[in-house]
PDB file of C-alpha atoms in Angstrom:
ATOM      1  CA  MET A 225       0.000   0.000   0.000  1.00 36.00           C
ATOM      2  CA  VAL A 226       1.414   3.391  -0.976  1.00 43.00           C
ATOM      3  CA  ASN A 227       0.368   5.215   2.215  1.00 60.00           C
ATOM      4  CA  PHE A 228       1.981   2.530   4.371  1.00 56.00           C
ATOM      5  CA  GLU A 229       5.238   2.751   2.409  1.00 65.00           C
ATOM      6  CA  VAL A 230       5.261   6.549   2.520  1.00 63.00           C
ATOM      7  CA  GLY A 231       4.506   6.378   6.235  1.00 69.00           C
ATOM      8  CA  LYS A 232       7.516   4.125   6.766  1.00 80.00           C
ATOM      9  CA  ILE A 233       9.756   6.586   4.953  1.00 85.00           C
ATOM     10  CA  PHE A 234       8.547   9.595   6.936  1.00 87.00           C
ATOM     11  CA  PHE A 235       8.112   7.867  10.310  1.00 87.00           C
ATOM     12  CA  PRO A 236      11.575   8.908  11.599  1.00 88.00           C
ATOM     13  CA  ALA A 237      10.681  12.565  10.969  1.00 89.00           C
ATOM     14  CA  ALA A 238       7.290  12.105  12.646  1.00 87.00           C
ATOM     15  CA  LYS A 239       8.926  10.434  15.626  1.00 89.00           C
ATOM     16  CA  PHE A 240      11.493  13.241  15.884  1.00 91.00           C
ATOM     17  CA  LEU A 241       8.819  15.945  15.804  1.00 92.00           C
ATOM     18  CA  HIS A 242       6.716  14.222  18.457  1.00 90.00           C
ATOM     19  CA  LYS A 243       9.221  12.512  20.749  1.00 93.00           C
ATOM     20  CA  ASN A 244      12.195  14.863  20.530  1.00 90.00           C
ATOM     21  CA  LEU A 245      10.478  18.209  20.017  1.00 94.00           C
ATOM     22  CA  GLY A 246       7.271  17.331  21.882  1.00 92.00           C
ATOM     23  CA  LEU A 247       5.010  18.574  19.102  1.00 93.00           C
ATOM     24  CA  THR A 248       1.393  17.468  18.892  1.00 95.00           C
ATOM     25  CA  PRO A 249      -0.352  16.784  15.579  1.00 95.00           C
ATOM     26  CA  ASN A 250      -2.254  20.078  15.924  1.00 96.00           C
ATOM     27  CA  GLN A 251       0.966  22.014  16.441  1.00 97.00           C
ATOM     28  CA  ILE A 252       2.431  20.372  13.340  1.00 97.00           C
ATOM     29  CA  SER A 253      -0.737  21.342  11.424  1.00 97.00           C
ATOM     30  CA  LEU A 254      -0.258  24.948  12.519  1.00 97.00           C
ATOM     31  CA  MET A 255       3.411  24.834  11.472  1.00 98.00           C
ATOM     32  CA  SER A 256       2.381  23.474   8.079  1.00 97.00           C
ATOM     33  CA  PHE A 257      -0.143  26.277   7.714  1.00 98.00           C
ATOM     34  CA  GLY A 258       2.410  28.931   8.681  1.00 98.00           C
ATOM     35  CA  VAL A 259       4.935  27.642   6.168  1.00 98.00           C
ATOM     36  CA  GLY A 260       2.217  27.439   3.501  1.00 97.00           C
ATOM     37  CA  VAL A 261       1.029  30.989   4.176  1.00 98.00           C
ATOM     38  CA  THR A 262       4.617  32.206   3.903  1.00 98.00           C
ATOM     39  CA  GLY A 263       4.851  30.463   0.527  1.00 98.00           C
ATOM     40  CA  ALA A 264       1.638  32.105  -0.637  1.00 97.00           C
ATOM     41  CA  GLY A 265       3.041  35.489   0.374  1.00 97.00           C
ATOM     42  CA  LEU A 266       6.165  34.808  -1.651  1.00 98.00           C
ATOM     43  CA  VAL A 267       4.014  34.037  -4.713  1.00 96.00           C
ATOM     44  CA  TRP A 268       2.263  37.357  -4.314  1.00 91.00           C
ATOM     45  CA  PHE A 269       5.652  39.060  -4.507  1.00 93.00           C
ATOM     46  CA  GLY A 270       6.693  37.060  -7.568  1.00 93.00           C
ATOM     47  CA  MET A 271       9.146  34.677  -5.888  1.00 96.00           C
ATOM     48  CA  VAL A 272       7.562  31.544  -7.331  1.00 96.00           C
ATOM     49  CA  GLU A 273      10.538  29.184  -7.050  1.00 96.00           C
ATOM     50  CA  LEU A 274      11.064  29.977  -3.373  1.00 98.00           C
ATOM     51  CA  ALA A 275       7.304  29.837  -2.789  1.00 98.00           C
ATOM     52  CA  LEU A 276       7.133  26.327  -4.245  1.00 97.00           C
ATOM     53  CA  THR A 277       9.943  25.272  -1.896  1.00 98.00           C
ATOM     54  CA  PHE A 278       7.879  26.529   1.037  1.00 98.00           C
ATOM     55  CA  LEU A 279       4.870  24.689  -0.390  1.00 97.00           C
ATOM     56  CA  ALA A 280       6.867  21.443  -0.502  1.00 97.00           C
ATOM     57  CA  VAL A 281       7.881  21.825   3.153  1.00 97.00           C
ATOM     58  CA  SER A 282       4.293  22.691   4.067  1.00 97.00           C
ATOM     59  CA  LEU A 283       2.957  19.591   2.317  1.00 96.00           C
ATOM     60  CA  VAL A 284       5.487  17.334   4.059  1.00 95.00           C
ATOM     61  CA  LEU A 285       4.477  18.788   7.428  1.00 95.00           C
ATOM     62  CA  ASP A 286       0.829  18.404   6.398  1.00 94.00           C
ATOM     63  CA  GLY A 287       1.407  14.686   5.978  1.00 92.00           C
ATOM     64  CA  LEU A 288       3.435  14.371   9.166  1.00 94.00           C
ATOM     65  CA  ASP A 289       0.672  15.709  11.410  1.00 94.00           C
ATOM     66  CA  GLY A 290      -1.608  12.828  10.488  1.00 92.00           C
ATOM     67  CA  LEU A 291       1.233  10.333  10.714  1.00 93.00           C
ATOM     68  CA  VAL A 292       2.049  11.510  14.247  1.00 94.00           C
ATOM     69  CA  ALA A 293      -1.634  11.304  15.185  1.00 93.00           C
ATOM     70  CA  ARG A 294      -2.001   7.732  13.898  1.00 91.00           C
ATOM     71  CA  ALA A 295       1.383   6.432  15.058  1.00 90.00           C
ATOM     72  CA  PHE A 296       1.066   7.733  18.612  1.00 91.00           C
ATOM     73  CA  GLY A 297      -2.683   7.282  19.154  1.00 93.00           C
ATOM     74  CA  LEU A 298      -3.417  11.011  19.119  1.00 94.00           C
ATOM     75  CA  GLU A 299      -6.175  11.042  16.509  1.00 92.00           C
ATOM     76  CA  SER A 300      -9.087  13.304  17.357  1.00 93.00           C
ATOM     77  CA  ARG A 301     -12.117  14.735  15.659  1.00 92.00           C
ATOM     78  CA  ARG A 302     -10.931  18.218  16.626  1.00 94.00           C
ATOM     79  CA  GLY A 303      -7.534  17.586  15.055  1.00 93.00           C
ATOM     80  CA  GLU A 304      -9.130  16.327  11.860  1.00 91.00           C
ATOM     81  CA  TRP A 305     -11.355  19.415  11.759  1.00 93.00           C
ATOM     82  CA  LEU A 306      -8.358  21.716  12.314  1.00 95.00           C
ATOM     83  CA  GLU A 307      -6.457  19.952   9.530  1.00 93.00           C
ATOM     84  CA  VAL A 308      -9.285  20.390   7.018  1.00 93.00           C
ATOM     85  CA  VAL A 309      -9.934  24.032   7.931  1.00 95.00           C
ATOM     86  CA  LEU A 310      -6.252  24.965   7.720  1.00 97.00           C
ATOM     87  CA  ASP A 311      -5.879  23.112   4.413  1.00 95.00           C
ATOM     88  CA  ARG A 312      -8.822  24.979   2.877  1.00 96.00           C
ATOM     89  CA  PHE A 313      -7.532  28.350   4.130  1.00 97.00           C
ATOM     90  CA  SER A 314      -4.076  27.526   2.782  1.00 97.00           C
ATOM     91  CA  GLU A 315      -5.518  26.681  -0.628  1.00 97.00           C
ATOM     92  CA  GLY A 316      -7.564  29.866  -0.646  1.00 97.00           C
ATOM     93  CA  LEU A 317      -4.519  31.952   0.239  1.00 98.00           C
ATOM     94  CA  TRP A 318      -2.401  30.259  -2.430  1.00 98.00           C
ATOM     95  CA  PHE A 319      -5.064  30.726  -5.092  1.00 98.00           C
ATOM     96  CA  GLY A 320      -5.532  34.354  -4.052  1.00 97.00           C
ATOM     97  CA  ALA A 321      -1.781  34.952  -4.133  1.00 97.00           C
ATOM     98  CA  LEU A 322      -1.597  33.489  -7.636  1.00 97.00           C
ATOM     99  CA  VAL A 323      -4.261  35.957  -8.749  1.00 97.00           C
ATOM    100  CA  LEU A 324      -2.758  38.957  -6.933  1.00 96.00           C
ATOM    101  CA  GLY A 325       0.694  38.079  -8.245  1.00 96.00           C
ATOM    102  CA  GLY A 326      -0.633  38.027 -11.809  1.00 96.00           C
ATOM    103  CA  PHE A 327      -0.031  34.293 -12.322  1.00 97.00           C
ATOM    104  CA  ALA A 328      -3.681  33.250 -12.658  1.00 97.00           C
ATOM    105  CA  ARG A 329      -7.104  34.668 -13.351  1.00 97.00           C
ATOM    106  CA  TRP A 330      -9.529  35.124 -10.480  1.00 98.00           C
ATOM    107  CA  ARG A 331     -12.250  33.133 -12.280  1.00 98.00           C
ATOM    108  CA  TRP A 332     -10.237  29.897 -12.235  1.00 98.00           C
ATOM    109  CA  ALA A 333      -9.022  30.481  -8.695  1.00 98.00           C
ATOM    110  CA  ALA A 334     -12.603  31.003  -7.503  1.00 98.00           C
ATOM    111  CA  LEU A 335     -13.967  28.010  -9.416  1.00 98.00           C
ATOM    112  CA  ALA A 336     -11.176  25.773  -8.117  1.00 98.00           C
ATOM    113  CA  MET A 337     -11.863  26.891  -4.544  1.00 97.00           C
ATOM    114  CA  VAL A 338     -15.617  26.347  -4.879  1.00 98.00           C
ATOM    115  CA  ALA A 339     -15.058  22.838  -6.273  1.00 97.00           C
ATOM    116  CA  ILE A 340     -12.700  22.025  -3.390  1.00 96.00           C
ATOM    117  CA  LEU A 341     -15.233  23.288  -0.846  1.00 96.00           C
ATOM    118  CA  LEU A 342     -18.037  21.259  -2.444  1.00 95.00           C
ATOM    119  CA  MET A 343     -15.783  18.216  -2.385  1.00 93.00           C
ATOM    120  CA  THR A 344     -14.904  18.791   1.266  1.00 92.00           C
ATOM    121  CA  VAL A 345     -18.557  18.989   2.322  1.00 92.00           C
ATOM    122  CA  LEU A 346     -19.221  15.432   1.141  1.00 92.00           C
ATOM    123  CA  ARG A 347     -15.819  13.879   1.875  1.00 88.00           C
ATOM    124  CA  ASP A 348     -16.655  13.108   5.504  1.00 86.00           C
ATOM    125  CA  LYS A 349     -19.818  11.292   4.498  1.00 90.00           C
ATOM    126  CA  THR A 350     -18.236   9.106   1.807  1.00 91.00           C
ATOM    127  CA  GLY A 351     -14.546   8.936   2.633  1.00 88.00           C
ATOM    128  CA  PHE A 352     -13.687   9.723  -0.992  1.00 88.00           C
ATOM    129  CA  ASP A 353     -11.296  12.549  -1.840  1.00 87.00           C
ATOM    130  CA  PRO A 354      -9.369  12.527  -5.128  1.00 86.00           C
ATOM    131  CA  GLY A 355      -6.693  14.871  -3.799  1.00 82.00           C
ATOM    132  CA  PHE A 356      -5.513  17.232  -6.531  1.00 84.00           C
ATOM    133  CA  LYS A 357      -5.314  20.365  -4.467  1.00 91.00           C
ATOM    134  CA  ARG A 358      -2.098  22.140  -3.436  1.00 91.00           C
ATOM    135  CA  ILE A 359       0.177  19.314  -4.602  1.00 91.00           C
ATOM    136  CA  VAL A 360      -0.805  20.015  -8.209  1.00 93.00           C
ATOM    137  CA  LEU A 361       0.436  23.602  -7.959  1.00 93.00           C
ATOM    138  CA  PHE A 362       3.962  22.403  -8.751  1.00 91.00           C
ATOM    139  CA  LEU A 363       2.806  21.748 -12.319  1.00 91.00           C
ATOM    140  CA  GLY A 364       1.976  25.429 -12.643  1.00 93.00           C
ATOM    141  CA  TYR A 365       5.616  26.326 -12.949  1.00 90.00           C
ATOM    142  CA  GLY A 366       5.737  24.419 -16.238  1.00 94.00           C
ATOM    143  CA  ILE A 367       2.245  24.583 -17.719  1.00 96.00           C
ATOM    144  CA  GLY A 368       0.932  27.784 -16.173  1.00 95.00           C
ATOM    145  CA  PHE A 369      -1.134  28.293 -13.060  1.00 96.00           C
ATOM    146  CA  ASP A 370      -4.385  28.939 -14.942  1.00 96.00           C
ATOM    147  CA  TRP A 371      -4.136  25.426 -16.363  1.00 97.00           C
ATOM    148  CA  VAL A 372      -3.410  23.987 -12.943  1.00 97.00           C
ATOM    149  CA  LEU A 373      -6.419  25.752 -11.449  1.00 98.00           C
ATOM    150  CA  LYS A 374      -8.557  24.366 -14.287  1.00 97.00           C
ATOM    151  CA  ILE A 375      -7.282  20.870 -13.461  1.00 96.00           C
ATOM    152  CA  ILE A 376      -7.958  21.364  -9.746  1.00 97.00           C
ATOM    153  CA  PHE A 377     -11.448  22.634 -10.572  1.00 97.00           C
ATOM    154  CA  GLY A 378     -12.218  19.732 -12.913  1.00 96.00           C
ATOM    155  CA  VAL A 379     -10.898  16.950 -10.699  1.00 96.00           C
ATOM    156  CA  ASN A 380     -12.583  18.259  -7.555  1.00 96.00           C
ATOM    157  CA  LEU A 381     -15.863  18.887  -9.368  1.00 96.00           C
ATOM    158  CA  LEU A 382     -15.756  15.302 -10.666  1.00 96.00           C
ATOM    159  CA  GLY A 383     -14.938  14.192  -7.124  1.00 94.00           C
ATOM    160  CA  PHE A 384     -17.980  16.061  -5.862  1.00 95.00           C
ATOM    161  CA  VAL A 385     -20.174  14.349  -8.468  1.00 96.00           C
ATOM    162  CA  ALA A 386     -18.621  10.974  -7.581  1.00 95.00           C
ATOM    163  CA  ASN A 387     -19.449  11.635  -3.932  1.00 94.00           C
ATOM    164  CA  LEU A 388     -23.051  12.404  -4.881  1.00 96.00           C
ATOM    165  CA  VAL A 389     -23.211   9.084  -6.741  1.00 96.00           C
ATOM    166  CA  ILE A 390     -21.697   7.246  -3.758  1.00 95.00           C
ATOM    167  CA  LEU A 391     -24.255   8.819  -1.419  1.00 95.00           C
ATOM    168  CA  ASP A 392     -27.093   7.978  -3.817  1.00 95.00           C
ATOM    169  CA  LEU A 393     -25.965   4.352  -4.095  1.00 95.00           C
ATOM    170  CA  ASP A 394     -25.715   4.108  -0.322  1.00 92.00           C
ATOM    171  CA  LEU A 395     -29.210   5.537   0.064  1.00 94.00           C
ATOM    172  CA  GLN A 396     -30.587   3.136  -2.557  1.00 94.00           C
ATOM    173  CA  ARG A 397     -28.965   0.166  -0.794  1.00 94.00           C
ATOM    174  CA  ARG A 398     -30.475   1.190   2.524  1.00 92.00           C
ATOM    175  CA  LEU A 399     -33.909   1.691   0.948  1.00 91.00           C
ATOM    176  CA  ASP A 400     -33.697  -1.645  -0.871  1.00 92.00           C
ATOM    177  CA  ALA A 401     -32.769  -3.394   2.386  1.00 90.00           C
ATOM    178  CA  LYS A 402     -36.046  -2.300   4.007  1.00 82.00           C
TER     179      LYS A 402
END
């Protein structure tokens, strides 16, 4: 399983953050957010390469918070909520910075954000999330950020529709069982 293998690779870092530095998953989430916000600010000022480096660090920390929570039995509903809220704010700030920095049009940034929010609303009910959010921004350096925002919009809109289908199938199964 990919997640298990990735978890094995990053476990030493997770262990260091928790055991040696005493950080909780929520503190790591806040660190990830801070690094991500800094990256978004750098985009706004045109420092895209440096911003993408900050994004990479932010995404690694974003994965480590959940790894620490699972590995050390610190999972909580509050922590999951904090993670999702910070992720959505981070995406909104990045998309806004791309627009304000002149790298993308507001229409695609807004549509991408709306699709992500729609996707997020149903994710908890179905467990399905296609991803394709901040990680895809790295492609923007090569193909342009408008294209990346179009991809994010399309994938998350399809994910939203897939979640609607999953919910409908679940409802039909429950109704048929009666």
